[in-house]
């Protein structure tokens, strides 16, 4: 009987070891699978620009003349900076005065049609792989996304607006929501050079190469390019000066109307000192904003 108990004990030890081995194997498989799932939404660095097609470099109406080094075609940078309206943005030059007249109301039908046609880039296809410099960084927002997620109780499928989008990845306050929580949204970036870097990242949201107007109607401004610190300058539009480029500003409300969007779950505003004038243009009686992060320069 004593031998039987000894055999039974050894058998139980072997069974215990087997269960531990199975548990460890399951854990390893889970980590591999989940890590693989994370990698499925982006292309490796060496593959990114190889898969960036010419079709994507000529992005419908707004960018009929936009040619990129990423697609194998080269547009001289000085041309882009000096004459942005005739080259990169394909701006409707004959409509400049009409578009920026003081009497233009931000909700006029022709204006909304023009915004849809000229100043919005459609989201990348859902199945298109992201082309990110640091895809392993799930949240590049430096902790801000985590706070918003708690405030909104892990909300999925929301809608965000990020103004001051830079390249669409670096310090992005919204990329996590888009990649992992299924959010839609709008990213606005005024600097043409930053916006050009954003396009190949294949964000699954609307993009706009504009600045937010400081009044309730569209305005044309001289924009000072400073990488991540660009801002609307005090110089008049049309000023010919190195490092400055004319950019079309649109009221936030007009951009949202053109998207038939009257609710923002998360609003991120970082426009280098113009935050308060932008906020004063928003009709809060018509627009429902749940949570905001406003930069204070």
C-alpha atoms as one frame of an Amber mdcrd trajectory, in Angstrom:
protein
   0.000   0.000   0.000   2.872   2.357   0.760   4.330   1.780  -2.704   0.950
   2.541  -4.268   0.769   5.885  -2.449   4.283   6.699  -3.635   3.399   5.917
  -7.235   0.239   7.974  -6.920   2.246  10.907  -5.564   4.735  10.776  -8.414
   1.871  10.565 -10.879   0.272  13.667  -9.384   3.583  15.519  -9.573   3.911
  14.608 -13.243   0.327  15.725 -13.860   1.023  19.000 -12.076   4.124  19.613
 -14.143   2.166  18.823 -17.282  -0.558  21.320 -16.358   2.054  23.994 -15.661
   3.668  23.260 -19.021   0.295  23.521 -20.772  -0.472  26.802 -19.018   2.906
  28.251 -20.008   2.422  27.109 -23.587  -1.007  28.737 -23.754   0.441  31.970
 -22.364   3.244  31.978 -24.931   0.804  31.265 -27.770  -1.462  34.079 -26.537
   1.412  36.566 -26.484   2.548  35.540 -29.944  -0.957  35.769 -31.376  -1.760
  39.131 -29.795   1.592  40.533 -30.849   0.921  39.270 -34.338  -2.498  40.920
 -34.332  -0.851  44.234 -33.423   1.608  43.893 -36.285  -1.096  43.148 -38.822
  -2.233  46.766 -38.983   1.066  48.190 -40.269   3.784  47.490 -42.793   7.443
  46.958 -41.839   9.621  50.034 -42.377  11.334  48.607 -45.456   7.997  47.727
 -47.040   6.133  50.970 -46.322   7.014  53.165 -49.241   7.298  50.238 -51.648
   3.562  49.724 -51.159   2.725  53.446 -51.315   1.141  53.541 -54.751   0.985
  56.290 -57.327  -2.791  56.256 -56.921  -2.313  57.263 -53.309   0.080  60.081
 -54.201  -2.462  61.711 -56.485  -5.250  62.047 -53.932  -8.477  62.911 -55.762
  -9.672  66.511 -56.224  -7.635  68.346 -53.619  -4.319  66.946 -54.778  -4.639
  66.484 -58.514  -1.192  68.035 -58.962   0.460  66.631 -55.857   3.410  64.408
 -56.724   5.512  62.812 -54.026   8.935  61.287 -53.692   7.124  58.400 -52.036
   5.489  57.543 -55.344   8.716  57.850 -57.293   7.969  61.349 -58.617   9.612
  64.498 -57.336   8.117  67.906 -56.701  10.792  70.524 -55.848  10.365  71.705
 -52.281  10.935  75.368 -53.139   8.063  75.200 -55.633   5.797  73.739 -52.976
   6.696  76.456 -50.473   6.691  79.451 -52.820   3.515  78.737 -54.747   1.513
  76.299 -52.700  -1.814  77.185 -54.314  -0.784  76.391 -57.880   1.165  73.244
 -57.106   0.495  71.275 -53.986  -3.012  72.162 -52.906  -4.406  72.714 -56.390
  -6.187  75.699 -54.881  -9.125  77.199 -56.813  -7.272  80.451 -57.436 -10.136
  82.220 -59.204 -12.293  81.728 -56.084  -9.879  83.289 -53.581 -11.778  86.553
 -53.181 -15.177  84.868 -53.092 -14.066  82.277 -50.557 -12.487  84.752 -48.145
 -15.025  87.575 -48.309 -16.119  88.798 -44.882 -19.800  88.318 -45.711 -19.408
  84.579 -46.337 -21.303  82.515 -43.772 -19.691  79.321 -42.557 -22.747  77.200
 -43.328 -23.342  78.224 -46.948 -23.969  75.263 -49.231 -21.467  76.237 -51.933
 -18.772  76.650 -49.259 -19.424  73.191 -47.818 -19.296  71.696 -51.309 -15.979
  73.447 -51.951 -14.555  72.143 -48.670 -15.546  68.575 -49.553 -14.034  68.912
 -53.010 -10.829  70.812 -52.240  -9.943  70.719 -48.565 -10.713  67.214 -47.306
  -8.826  64.003 -47.983 -10.852  60.825 -47.492  -9.815  58.211 -44.908  -7.498
  55.457 -46.102  -9.193  52.144 -46.824  -9.895  50.099 -43.701  -7.780  47.217
 -45.014  -4.804  49.466 -45.894  -1.821  48.856 -43.622  -0.492  51.823 -41.676
   2.935  53.142 -42.642   4.349  54.319 -39.314   7.860  55.156 -38.181   7.307
  53.613 -34.727   4.383  51.185 -35.041   5.340  49.433 -31.804   4.444  52.631
 -29.894   0.744  52.130 -29.315   0.148  55.509 -27.673   2.405  58.359 -28.875
   0.369  60.981 -26.981   2.692  61.047 -23.946  -0.081  59.854 -21.627  -2.920
  62.126 -22.710  -4.911  59.377 -24.427  -4.980  57.313 -21.238  -6.651  60.165
 -19.349  -9.261  60.688 -22.064 -10.001  56.960 -22.190 -10.739  57.003 -18.448
 -12.971  60.062 -18.752 -14.937  58.473 -21.591 -15.037  55.048 -19.895 -13.229
  53.158 -22.648 -15.627  54.397 -25.309 -15.278  52.753 -28.712 -16.325  53.988
 -32.160 -16.296  57.645 -31.158 -15.403  60.736 -33.191 -12.400  62.981 -32.549
 -11.010  66.205 -33.983  -7.292  66.915 -33.712  -6.111  70.363 -34.772  -2.363
  70.586 -35.020  -1.849  67.056 -36.320   1.839  67.439 -37.289   2.794  64.297
 -39.267  -0.140  62.239 -38.005   2.040  60.061 -35.762   4.575  62.005 -33.697
   2.949  62.889 -30.348  -0.449  62.248 -31.908  -3.269  62.609 -29.385  -5.676
  60.577 -31.506  -3.822  57.745 -33.254  -4.461  55.305 -30.390  -8.227  55.875
 -30.566  -8.172  55.225 -34.290  -5.963  52.114 -34.231  -7.277  50.317 -31.167
 -10.730  51.693 -30.311 -12.268  52.004 -33.770 -12.755  55.770 -33.707 -13.351
  57.980 -36.729 -12.331  61.596 -36.902 -10.746  64.631 -38.517  -7.086  65.687
 -38.335  -6.236  69.261 -39.362  -2.659  70.333 -40.163  -1.845  73.738 -41.637
   1.832  73.325 -42.546   2.036  71.837 -46.072   5.331  70.098 -45.329   3.947
  68.407 -42.215   0.802  67.444 -44.076   2.858  65.854 -46.838   4.466  63.634
 -44.183   1.043  62.689 -42.847  -0.436  61.394 -46.094   1.648  58.214 -46.496
   0.855  57.113 -42.934  -2.581  56.012 -44.169  -4.675  57.397 -41.343  -8.201
  55.983 -41.400  -9.772  59.390 -40.752 -10.471  62.603 -42.655  -7.478  64.899
 -43.189  -7.543  68.614 -43.954  -4.538  70.706 -45.126  -5.899  73.910 -43.621
  -5.716  76.053 -40.519  -8.669  76.826 -38.277 -10.071  80.268 -38.948  -9.906
  82.858 -36.180 -13.233  84.270 -37.345 -16.588  82.801 -38.323 -15.766  82.924
 -42.046 -12.870  81.570 -44.159  -9.642  83.571 -44.194  -6.373  83.409 -46.088
  -3.323  83.819 -43.840   0.443  83.874 -43.932   1.613  80.820 -41.991   5.068
  80.588 -40.415   6.537  77.103 -40.824   8.387  75.857 -37.726   7.987  72.074
 -37.877   5.955  71.313 -34.726   5.609  74.979 -33.725   4.172  76.529 -36.874
   1.675  79.312 -36.372  -0.449  81.951 -38.064   1.781  84.991 -38.477   0.966
  88.690 -38.289   2.148  89.191 -41.875  -0.494  89.714 -44.565  -1.313  86.884
 -46.939   0.772  87.058 -50.076   3.953  88.006 -48.223   6.976  86.581 -50.020
   9.367  85.543 -47.275  11.386  82.403 -46.638   9.690  80.100 -44.145   6.245
  81.611 -44.694   3.457  80.204 -46.861  -0.118  81.241 -47.542  -2.615  78.787
 -46.071  -6.392  78.697 -46.251  -8.134  78.813 -42.871 -11.655  77.453 -42.435
 -14.041  77.677 -39.468 -14.124  74.448 -37.486 -17.910  74.487 -37.716 -17.738
  74.617 -41.520 -15.400  71.616 -41.623 -17.738  69.642 -39.382 -20.825  70.621
 -41.372 -19.128  69.394 -44.523 -18.779  66.017 -42.772 -22.343  66.114 -41.378
 -20.873  65.896 -37.895 -22.340  67.760 -34.923 -20.800  65.739 -32.070 -17.150
  65.537 -31.025 -16.322  63.003 -28.343 -12.730  64.202 -28.042 -11.414  67.584
 -29.222  -7.637  68.163 -29.198  -6.622  71.756 -29.982  -2.956  72.756 -30.198
  -2.435  75.669 -32.584   0.442  77.590 -31.011  -1.355  80.475 -29.327  -4.496
  80.777 -31.459  -6.602  78.483 -29.260  -8.835  81.147 -27.682  -9.757  82.906
 -30.966 -10.595  79.491 -32.464 -12.810  78.596 -29.500 -14.688  81.890 -29.872
 -15.770  80.876 -33.388 -17.456  77.644 -32.250 -21.277  77.676 -31.970 -21.502
  75.618 -28.789 -25.297  75.684 -28.981 -25.031  73.601 -32.166 -21.918  71.528
 -31.508 -21.736  68.932 -28.728 -18.163  68.464 -27.452 -17.757  65.812 -24.747
 -14.084  66.203 -23.739 -11.423  68.707 -24.802  -7.688  69.120 -24.388  -6.685
  72.713 -25.126  -3.023  73.663 -25.316  -2.064  76.775 -23.354   0.955  78.519
 -24.886
